[in-house]
mmCIF file of C-alpha atoms in Angstrom:
data_model
loop_
_atom_site.group_PDB
_atom_site.id
_atom_site.type_symbol
_atom_site.label_atom_id
_atom_site.label_comp_id
_atom_site.label_asym_id
_atom_site.label_seq_id
_atom_site.Cartn_x
_atom_site.Cartn_y
_atom_site.Cartn_z
ATOM 1 C CA MET A 1 7.136 18.733 -7.467
ATOM 2 C CA ASP A 2 10.921 18.518 -7.169
ATOM 3 C CA SER A 3 12.419 15.425 -8.691
ATOM 4 C CA MET A 4 11.439 12.310 -6.821
ATOM 5 C CA THR A 5 13.761 9.551 -5.719
ATOM 6 C CA ILE A 6 12.867 6.043 -4.608
ATOM 7 C CA ARG A 7 15.212 4.487 -2.076
ATOM 8 C CA PRO A 8 15.308 1.570 0.365
ATOM 9 C CA TYR A 9 13.820 1.997 3.839
ATOM 10 C CA HIS A 10 16.122 2.719 6.790
ATOM 11 C CA SER A 11 15.076 2.220 10.421
ATOM 12 C CA GLU A 12 15.523 5.947 11.083
ATOM 13 C CA ASP A 13 12.607 6.560 8.642
ATOM 14 C CA CYS A 14 10.204 4.658 10.888
ATOM 15 C CA GLY A 15 8.727 7.541 12.894
ATOM 16 C CA GLU A 16 8.101 9.627 9.798
ATOM 17 C CA LEU A 17 6.494 6.691 7.947
ATOM 18 C CA ALA A 18 4.209 5.967 10.922
ATOM 19 C CA ARG A 19 3.148 9.656 10.948
ATOM 20 C CA LEU A 20 2.604 9.654 7.184
ATOM 21 C CA PHE A 21 0.438 6.520 7.496
ATOM 22 C CA TYR A 22 -1.703 8.067 10.254
ATOM 23 C CA GLU A 23 -2.148 11.407 8.479
ATOM 24 C CA THR A 24 -2.882 9.826 5.090
ATOM 25 C CA VAL A 25 -5.523 7.483 6.503
ATOM 26 C CA HIS A 26 -7.195 10.329 8.407
ATOM 27 C CA THR A 27 -7.249 12.730 5.438
ATOM 28 C CA VAL A 28 -7.103 10.915 2.078
ATOM 29 C CA ASN A 29 -9.271 7.973 3.180
ATOM 30 C CA ALA A 30 -11.784 10.186 5.017
ATOM 31 C CA ALA A 31 -13.991 10.414 1.918
ATOM 32 C CA ASP A 32 -14.601 6.642 1.958
ATOM 33 C CA TYR A 33 -14.606 5.678 5.654
ATOM 34 C CA THR A 34 -16.311 7.005 8.785
ATOM 35 C CA PRO A 35 -14.347 8.732 11.581
ATOM 36 C CA GLU A 36 -14.875 5.615 13.727
ATOM 37 C CA GLN A 37 -13.396 3.415 10.966
ATOM 38 C CA LEU A 38 -10.445 5.774 10.465
ATOM 39 C CA ASP A 39 -9.694 5.761 14.208
ATOM 40 C CA ALA A 40 -9.782 1.947 14.308
ATOM 41 C CA TRP A 41 -7.577 1.659 11.204
ATOM 42 C CA ALA A 42 -4.950 4.188 12.283
ATOM 43 C CA THR A 43 -4.762 4.708 16.028
ATOM 44 C CA GLY A 44 -1.401 6.447 16.056
ATOM 45 C CA LYS A 45 -0.428 4.134 18.911
ATOM 46 C CA LYS A 46 1.318 1.247 17.144
ATOM 47 C CA PRO A 47 4.814 0.921 18.654
ATOM 48 C CA LEU A 48 7.595 2.034 16.309
ATOM 49 C CA ASP A 49 9.552 -1.179 16.885
ATOM 50 C CA THR A 50 6.545 -3.124 15.521
ATOM 51 C CA TRP A 51 6.460 -0.899 12.432
ATOM 52 C CA ASP A 52 10.226 -1.219 11.985
ATOM 53 C CA ARG A 53 10.188 -5.035 12.236
ATOM 54 C CA SER A 54 7.448 -5.188 9.596
ATOM 55 C CA PHE A 55 9.246 -2.795 7.246
ATOM 56 C CA ARG A 56 12.553 -4.667 7.624
ATOM 57 C CA ALA A 57 10.872 -8.050 7.023
ATOM 58 C CA ASN A 58 9.615 -6.858 3.616
ATOM 59 C CA THR A 59 11.085 -4.930 0.722
ATOM 60 C CA THR A 60 10.171 -1.409 1.814
ATOM 61 C CA LEU A 61 10.754 1.587 -0.425
ATOM 62 C CA VAL A 62 10.546 5.283 0.426
ATOM 63 C CA ALA A 63 9.744 8.104 -2.014
ATOM 64 C CA GLU A 64 11.407 11.454 -1.371
ATOM 65 C CA SER A 65 11.011 14.842 -3.000
ATOM 66 C CA GLY A 66 12.939 17.915 -1.935
ATOM 67 C CA GLY A 67 14.333 16.063 1.082
ATOM 68 C CA GLN A 68 10.818 15.197 2.315
ATOM 69 C CA ILE A 69 9.375 11.684 2.544
ATOM 70 C CA VAL A 70 6.277 11.787 0.327
ATOM 71 C CA GLY A 71 5.295 8.110 0.279
ATOM 72 C CA PHE A 72 6.241 4.540 1.078
ATOM 73 C CA ALA A 73 5.281 1.017 0.126
ATOM 74 C CA ASP A 74 6.310 -2.501 1.042
ATOM 75 C CA MET A 75 5.980 -5.943 -0.521
ATOM 76 C CA ASP A 76 6.919 -9.392 0.735
ATOM 77 C CA ASP A 77 8.654 -12.092 -1.314
ATOM 78 C CA SER A 78 5.332 -13.675 -2.333
ATOM 79 C CA GLY A 79 4.231 -10.467 -4.098
ATOM 80 C CA TYR A 80 1.859 -9.265 -1.352
ATOM 81 C CA LEU A 81 1.840 -5.458 -1.286
ATOM 82 C CA ASP A 82 1.083 -4.611 2.338
ATOM 83 C CA HIS A 83 1.351 -0.814 2.599
ATOM 84 C CA LEU A 84 1.134 1.895 -0.059
ATOM 85 C CA PHE A 85 0.677 5.380 1.340
ATOM 86 C CA VAL A 86 1.311 8.766 -0.238
ATOM 87 C CA HIS A 87 1.411 12.068 1.662
ATOM 88 C CA ARG A 88 -1.852 13.980 1.336
ATOM 89 C CA ASP A 89 -0.102 16.907 -0.397
ATOM 90 C CA PHE A 90 1.479 14.636 -3.033
ATOM 91 C CA GLN A 91 -1.562 12.699 -4.259
ATOM 92 C CA ARG A 92 -1.916 12.116 -8.025
ATOM 93 C CA ARG A 93 1.665 13.067 -8.815
ATOM 94 C CA GLY A 94 3.048 9.628 -9.726
ATOM 95 C CA VAL A 95 4.382 8.711 -6.282
ATOM 96 C CA ALA A 96 2.270 5.558 -5.851
ATOM 97 C CA THR A 97 2.946 4.511 -9.449
ATOM 98 C CA ALA A 98 6.712 4.879 -9.003
ATOM 99 C CA LEU A 99 6.652 2.912 -5.737
ATOM 100 C CA CYS A 100 4.542 0.097 -7.231
ATOM 101 C CA GLU A 101 6.647 -0.132 -10.382
ATOM 102 C CA ALA A 102 9.845 -0.411 -8.337
ATOM 103 C CA LEU A 103 8.406 -3.064 -5.998
ATOM 104 C CA GLU A 104 6.864 -5.099 -8.811
ATOM 105 C CA ALA A 105 10.091 -4.947 -10.846
ATOM 106 C CA GLY A 106 12.006 -6.323 -7.870
ATOM 107 C CA CYS A 107 9.686 -9.245 -7.109
ATOM 108 C CA SER A 108 9.727 -12.369 -9.205
ATOM 109 C CA CYS A 109 6.414 -14.030 -8.326
ATOM 110 C CA LEU A 110 3.360 -15.727 -9.808
ATOM 111 C CA ARG A 111 1.034 -12.907 -8.836
ATOM 112 C CA TYR A 112 0.929 -9.608 -7.048
ATOM 113 C CA THR A 113 -1.774 -9.284 -4.400
ATOM 114 C CA THR A 114 -3.006 -6.542 -2.105
ATOM 115 C CA HIS A 115 -5.902 -5.706 0.185
ATOM 116 C CA ALA A 116 -6.940 -2.366 -1.287
ATOM 117 C CA SER A 117 -9.019 0.211 0.512
ATOM 118 C CA ILE A 118 -12.114 1.676 -1.140
ATOM 119 C CA THR A 119 -9.950 4.731 -1.833
ATOM 120 C CA ALA A 120 -7.082 2.770 -3.439
ATOM 121 C CA ARG A 121 -9.177 0.347 -5.497
ATOM 122 C CA PRO A 122 -9.353 2.550 -8.655
ATOM 123 C CA PHE A 123 -5.574 3.068 -8.564
ATOM 124 C CA PHE A 124 -4.913 -0.663 -8.453
ATOM 125 C CA GLN A 125 -7.498 -1.340 -11.164
ATOM 126 C CA SER A 126 -5.692 1.182 -13.384
ATOM 127 C CA ARG A 127 -2.516 -0.892 -12.841
ATOM 128 C CA GLY A 128 -4.175 -4.094 -14.049
ATOM 129 C CA TYR A 129 -5.227 -5.561 -10.705
ATOM 130 C CA ARG A 130 -8.631 -7.239 -10.577
ATOM 131 C CA VAL A 131 -10.938 -7.595 -7.605
ATOM 132 C CA VAL A 132 -10.952 -11.165 -6.311
ATOM 133 C CA ARG A 133 -13.489 -10.341 -3.591
ATOM 134 C CA GLU A 134 -14.814 -7.592 -1.397
ATOM 135 C CA GLN A 135 -14.410 -8.268 2.299
ATOM 136 C CA GLN A 136 -15.250 -6.837 5.702
ATOM 137 C CA VAL A 137 -12.225 -6.782 8.014
ATOM 138 C CA ASP A 138 -12.622 -6.512 11.784
ATOM 139 C CA CYS A 139 -10.217 -3.839 12.969
ATOM 140 C CA ARG A 140 -10.387 -3.302 16.722
ATOM 141 C CA GLY A 141 -14.088 -4.197 16.725
ATOM 142 C CA VAL A 142 -14.968 -1.965 13.762
ATOM 143 C CA LEU A 143 -15.715 -3.386 10.306
ATOM 144 C CA LEU A 144 -13.780 -1.946 7.367
ATOM 145 C CA THR A 145 -14.473 -2.721 3.714
ATOM 146 C CA ASN A 146 -11.536 -3.538 1.499
ATOM 147 C CA PHE A 147 -10.852 -5.555 -1.633
ATOM 148 C CA VAL A 148 -8.570 -8.517 -2.192
ATOM 149 C CA MET A 149 -6.985 -7.694 -5.553
ATOM 150 C CA GLU A 150 -4.422 -9.435 -7.725
ATOM 151 C CA LYS A 151 -2.629 -9.294 -11.046
ATOM 152 C CA PRO A 152 -0.298 -11.738 -12.751
ATOM 153 C CA GLY A 153 3.360 -11.454 -11.855
ATOM 154 C CA PRO A 154 6.346 -12.094 -14.106
ATOM 155 C CA GLN A 155 6.437 -15.813 -13.251
ATOM 156 C CA ALA A 156 2.763 -16.403 -14.137
ATOM 157 C CA PRO A 157 2.347 -18.996 -16.877
ATOM 158 C CA LEU A 158 1.219 -17.520 -20.166
ATOM 159 C CA LEU A 159 -2.080 -18.821 -21.456
ATOM 160 C CA ARG A 160 -2.249 -20.079 -24.994
ATOM 161 C CA LYS A 161 -4.772 -18.365 -27.206
ATOM 162 C CA ASP A 162 -7.215 -21.297 -26.910
ATOM 163 C CA GLU A 163 -6.962 -21.259 -23.072
ATOM 164 C CA LYS A 164 -8.044 -17.665 -22.555
ATOM 165 C CA GLY A 165 -11.503 -17.460 -21.164
#
């Protein structure tokens, strides 16, 4: 892979990010979800202005390699990581790690949280997130399994040795 850069989101990225989201869900997540679930999760019909508003409301970062967008992620000020998607041809090359590290470094919070897919759960566990609970989410009338996960942020109080359980 050419060298990768992480940069802030720009509104002109929106169409490409929406496509990357759709394609990633329908390929990378296909091993863990049924076609019906994939279609409910990523319809390809969400208006771009809705995507753009969401990306601009959060800290959204874009990963590029060789002039191509290869991934994106966004986090709000509370430490909630909403989206983390990597192009199907750039899986397991450090893109998600670089995006997460940049977002986490820029967010001073008590804890980082996410709702991880079945597919993403092992990645987040490898980053120190723990499963709070498994849940079934109704997405356009179709149930999807995901996991509420969290890890301490930089503002989390340190436990004394005698407080660790």
